[in-house]
XYZ file of C-alpha atoms in Angstrom:
361
model
C 92.236 145.363 131.922
C 89.532 144.099 134.292
C 90.869 140.604 134.761
C 94.441 140.139 135.599
C 94.677 136.351 136.495
C 98.265 134.992 136.781
C 98.846 131.237 136.715
C 101.662 130.074 138.843
C 102.978 126.577 138.030
C 105.021 125.020 140.672
C 107.507 122.334 139.924
C 107.431 120.688 143.404
C 105.469 120.971 146.680
C 108.688 120.801 148.706
C 109.644 123.963 150.534
C 112.813 124.892 148.659
C 114.034 128.333 147.971
C 112.243 128.773 144.654
C 108.976 127.776 146.215
C 109.306 130.057 149.154
C 110.166 133.002 146.751
C 107.075 132.335 144.613
C 104.896 132.105 147.606
C 106.100 135.532 148.580
C 104.792 136.891 145.370
C 101.472 135.155 145.708
C 101.082 136.493 149.242
C 101.280 140.106 148.180
C 99.891 140.044 144.650
C 96.294 140.803 145.341
C 97.279 144.171 146.719
C 98.246 145.218 143.237
C 95.037 144.013 141.559
C 96.263 140.555 140.309
C 94.516 137.365 140.945
C 96.793 134.193 141.573
C 95.778 130.820 140.172
C 98.022 128.057 141.527
C 98.918 124.606 140.266
C 100.992 121.940 141.963
C 102.041 118.563 140.607
C 101.071 116.897 143.927
C 100.410 117.705 147.579
C 103.106 118.478 150.052
C 104.302 121.057 152.510
C 103.947 123.966 150.176
C 100.342 123.113 149.430
C 99.682 123.211 153.178
C 101.318 126.588 153.396
C 99.089 127.837 150.508
C 96.014 126.748 152.249
C 97.167 128.362 155.585
C 97.489 131.588 153.688
C 93.879 131.418 152.420
C 94.517 130.321 148.872
C 93.260 127.254 146.929
C 95.214 125.270 144.412
C 94.715 122.687 141.623
C 96.699 119.481 141.220
C 97.930 118.849 137.567
C 101.084 117.455 136.193
C 102.698 118.875 133.203
C 104.051 116.167 131.017
C 106.831 116.470 128.614
C 105.727 117.142 125.005
C 106.601 114.196 122.802
C 105.228 113.592 119.360
C 106.419 110.014 119.663
C 103.163 109.568 121.464
C 100.818 111.911 119.601
C 97.548 110.749 121.023
C 98.726 111.344 124.622
C 100.344 114.638 123.711
C 97.219 115.931 121.994
C 95.109 115.060 125.067
C 97.537 116.881 127.365
C 97.555 119.910 125.045
C 93.726 119.993 124.963
C 93.540 119.732 128.720
C 95.773 122.740 129.164
C 94.070 124.859 126.467
C 90.799 124.274 128.082
C 92.223 124.987 131.535
C 93.735 128.324 130.379
C 90.519 129.395 128.608
C 88.156 128.222 131.416
C 90.128 130.206 134.116
C 90.723 133.161 131.803
C 94.443 133.069 132.435
C 96.049 136.245 131.255
C 99.726 135.454 132.125
C 101.608 132.272 133.078
C 104.525 132.444 135.537
C 106.597 129.249 135.665
C 109.243 128.220 138.050
C 111.648 126.292 135.859
C 112.647 125.521 132.304
C 110.971 122.107 132.090
C 107.545 123.355 133.102
C 107.992 126.299 130.739
C 108.804 124.047 127.907
C 105.736 121.965 128.553
C 103.371 124.831 128.657
C 104.538 126.584 125.482
C 102.223 124.848 122.992
C 99.075 125.384 124.937
C 99.855 129.055 125.637
C 100.742 129.511 121.934
C 97.197 128.451 121.005
C 95.598 130.697 123.680
C 98.027 133.497 123.016
C 98.922 133.694 126.712
C 102.308 135.280 127.456
C 104.773 133.128 129.623
C 107.226 134.314 132.142
C 110.067 131.743 132.693
C 111.531 132.375 136.253
C 115.017 130.815 136.363
C 116.642 130.357 139.771
C 119.237 127.702 138.871
C 121.136 126.917 135.668
C 120.265 123.977 133.500
C 122.034 122.340 130.633
C 122.193 121.895 127.724
C 120.735 125.308 127.170
C 120.226 125.138 123.446
C 117.720 122.261 123.774
C 114.875 123.571 125.843
C 112.881 125.581 123.294
C 114.049 123.890 120.121
C 111.110 123.822 117.654
C 108.887 125.392 120.314
C 107.279 128.709 120.830
C 109.409 130.903 123.003
C 108.542 132.482 126.393
C 107.759 136.240 126.423
C 110.094 137.046 129.297
C 112.864 135.508 131.360
C 113.503 136.495 135.038
C 116.743 135.505 136.760
C 117.510 135.803 140.396
C 121.011 137.220 139.955
C 123.268 138.762 137.297
C 125.651 135.874 137.592
C 122.966 133.412 136.561
C 121.763 135.675 133.612
C 125.277 135.620 132.402
C 125.498 131.966 132.758
C 122.361 131.448 130.685
C 123.474 133.495 127.597
C 123.256 130.494 125.318
C 119.621 130.057 126.232
C 118.848 133.710 125.722
C 120.464 133.698 122.287
C 117.957 131.013 121.204
C 115.069 133.241 122.233
C 116.157 136.539 120.747
C 112.754 138.338 121.073
C 112.384 137.481 124.716
C 112.792 140.077 127.433
C 115.214 139.401 130.154
C 115.231 140.876 133.763
C 117.277 140.272 136.982
C 115.085 140.451 140.052
C 116.683 139.392 143.480
C 114.708 137.028 145.716
C 113.196 138.453 148.880
C 112.580 137.462 152.483
C 109.621 138.351 154.707
C 111.421 140.845 156.843
C 108.413 140.827 159.412
C 108.720 137.141 159.947
C 112.561 136.896 159.837
C 113.362 139.365 162.655
C 116.247 139.591 165.060
C 116.220 137.907 168.447
C 118.557 138.255 171.184
C 120.111 134.895 171.955
C 122.443 133.745 174.622
C 123.110 130.066 173.779
C 125.250 128.085 176.207
C 126.335 126.159 173.202
C 126.757 128.374 170.187
C 124.703 127.219 167.176
C 125.919 127.172 163.502
C 123.293 126.403 160.919
C 122.990 125.362 157.262
C 119.625 126.023 155.518
C 119.460 123.937 152.383
C 117.733 120.896 150.993
C 120.038 118.013 150.423
C 121.241 118.547 146.831
C 124.846 117.631 146.443
C 125.664 121.034 145.171
C 124.751 122.516 148.469
C 128.064 121.133 150.025
C 126.668 119.412 153.146
C 129.773 117.116 153.319
C 131.896 120.297 153.430
C 129.649 121.596 156.211
C 130.160 118.475 158.315
C 133.916 118.456 157.664
C 134.019 122.021 158.766
C 132.041 121.149 161.828
C 134.609 118.369 162.748
C 137.477 120.773 162.458
C 135.550 123.337 164.549
C 134.651 120.741 167.299
C 138.268 119.754 167.660
C 139.108 123.281 168.799
C 135.810 124.554 170.221
C 133.528 121.814 171.730
C 130.608 124.009 172.876
C 128.920 124.146 169.483
C 125.777 122.663 168.002
C 125.306 122.347 164.165
C 121.729 122.792 163.013
C 120.799 121.213 159.576
C 117.642 122.645 158.187
C 116.362 121.072 155.030
C 115.318 117.692 153.510
C 115.844 115.275 150.691
C 113.300 116.651 148.182
C 114.026 113.787 145.722
C 112.667 111.015 147.957
C 116.126 109.331 147.791
C 118.528 108.196 150.430
C 120.454 111.389 150.785
C 119.330 112.051 154.375
C 120.645 108.679 155.441
C 123.885 109.252 153.550
C 124.480 112.569 155.379
C 123.597 111.136 158.728
C 126.118 108.375 158.185
C 128.672 110.954 156.973
C 128.302 112.978 160.116
C 128.124 110.055 162.460
C 131.388 110.829 164.294
C 130.035 114.251 165.349
C 126.297 113.111 165.645
C 126.109 114.321 169.317
C 126.593 117.911 168.046
C 124.463 117.750 164.865
C 120.687 118.221 164.812
C 118.748 117.430 161.650
C 115.517 119.503 161.666
C 114.092 118.259 158.379
C 111.763 120.356 156.323
C 110.383 123.172 158.488
C 107.402 125.338 157.508
C 108.462 128.192 159.752
C 112.208 128.381 159.036
C 112.490 131.723 160.825
C 111.801 130.204 164.233
C 114.954 128.160 164.009
C 117.084 130.870 162.237
C 116.324 133.390 164.983
C 117.831 131.022 167.556
C 121.156 130.254 165.940
C 124.392 132.323 166.020
C 125.886 131.885 162.603
C 124.476 130.840 159.161
C 126.715 128.915 156.769
C 126.318 128.439 153.020
C 128.749 125.716 151.781
C 127.373 125.619 148.238
C 129.542 124.686 145.259
C 127.185 126.410 142.981
C 124.587 128.992 144.048
C 122.872 131.465 141.729
C 121.490 133.479 144.703
C 121.289 131.726 148.093
C 117.981 132.381 149.813
C 119.535 131.137 153.092
C 121.812 134.254 153.061
C 118.903 136.792 153.148
C 117.063 134.640 155.710
C 120.028 134.759 158.007
C 120.808 138.373 157.441
C 117.168 139.380 158.185
C 117.641 137.811 161.546
C 120.868 139.646 162.103
C 123.034 136.495 161.854
C 126.614 136.810 160.436
C 127.200 134.815 157.258
C 129.932 132.439 156.240
C 129.545 131.497 152.605
C 131.372 130.288 149.476
C 132.441 132.802 146.873
C 130.370 131.326 143.970
C 127.636 132.411 141.546
C 125.480 135.202 142.826
C 126.494 135.054 146.479
C 128.842 138.196 146.191
C 125.836 140.114 144.738
C 123.794 139.172 147.858
C 126.147 139.900 150.781
C 128.604 142.468 151.550
C 131.907 142.554 153.354
C 130.416 143.925 156.519
C 127.877 141.085 156.798
C 129.712 138.030 155.692
C 133.049 136.149 155.381
C 133.420 134.571 151.915
C 135.677 131.580 151.277
C 136.435 129.478 148.199
C 134.066 126.494 147.503
C 135.038 123.008 148.557
C 137.342 124.412 151.250
C 136.194 123.021 154.720
C 139.408 124.297 156.445
C 138.679 127.861 155.274
C 135.014 127.465 156.315
C 136.152 126.338 159.685
C 138.610 129.196 160.001
C 135.855 131.685 159.321
C 133.336 130.116 161.672
C 135.959 129.941 164.493
C 136.770 133.629 164.037
C 133.074 134.416 164.591
C 132.596 131.960 167.430
C 135.389 133.713 169.355
C 134.246 137.255 168.711
C 130.718 138.061 169.830
C 131.057 141.805 169.012
C 131.998 140.965 165.477
C 129.017 138.582 165.183
C 126.614 141.276 166.273
C 128.183 143.947 164.153
C 127.978 141.712 161.007
C 124.438 140.690 161.873
C 123.261 144.306 162.106
C 124.955 145.149 158.775
C 123.117 142.199 157.092
C 119.705 143.354 158.458
C 120.270 146.785 157.036
C 121.274 145.299 153.624
C 118.023 143.241 153.593
C 115.866 146.172 154.450
C 117.412 148.133 151.591
C 117.426 145.408 148.836
C 115.576 142.162 149.723
C 112.180 142.983 151.202
C 108.977 141.500 149.854
C 107.818 145.010 149.050
C 110.829 145.552 146.741
C 110.492 142.076 145.186
C 106.823 142.097 144.470
C 106.931 145.689 143.043
C 109.704 144.479 140.625
C 107.693 141.544 139.650
C 104.489 143.526 139.186
C 106.403 145.937 137.093
C 107.231 143.090 134.675
C 103.540 141.967 134.664
C 102.446 145.569 133.859
C 104.967 145.703 130.974
C 103.384 142.704 129.424
C 99.724 142.994 130.164
C 99.125 146.809 130.038
C 100.776 147.605 126.666
């Protein structure tokens, strides 16, 4: 097949884990003979990153299909049918269930197969594709998430299903020898409540009561445009002298390389991109034992604790703060695991294998 154009439909221009993982695909895809076509709903940090990489993008917002407003729905359908045909799109790769739902009618008419890449659970599962054409393929970022979404899969019995772990750019996220006077503990997560930032700050307060020479780095932002940033700054006010909010950072690796420990305090986490970013930089991991996290880390690279347990998070962090040899050993083990399982090469080859299975039959 001469033309192998893949349309990537982004849900948001914010630099969250799903966006970074998809950009990793786009960055490598042309090496395998595929042409990426990219759509964002609006401009933002991710569109700037795409341009810096030498790609172009279109702005278009997929609206929910609703036959309560048939005229608008028909206009939207016609726009997307024309777009798919004009750009000779051979495959659509979406980033969440809502965008997948919205593109199903246009792709049905153009006979374009759709891959729905799911990185976080959504409910109710039995609603998304009711009375709609179904995706050709689902990709999940962990076995735990695939199991959690069995109701959805049962409603799409002919769809293929794959588990492909996320990746990290192991050439950007590299080890760096640090000798911080004040040791640094980081959380890398946008400010969704399931990420457990309050637990992170409660842990920080417990740690600071016993070990004052610590700085807590908060990497991430409020991607909803709400008041979450202000809420978290107020929540951490008593320890504010030891907390630094970085906001959204384009080059996360530059900060991760300089910290000593990476913490994931999530209450729900299908994969945990922050884990492989920290491991790639040879940072020991303290994380909650939820979702796909046990699939990502190993005992030699991490300490896992129950979710919603700031005291146990603090105990694990204190153990590492007081033992440099242990930090270094766990960091090296984490880097080795990344190079074996979570490189861009492994990730993109697995994705391309799915593409070939669809397009080269």
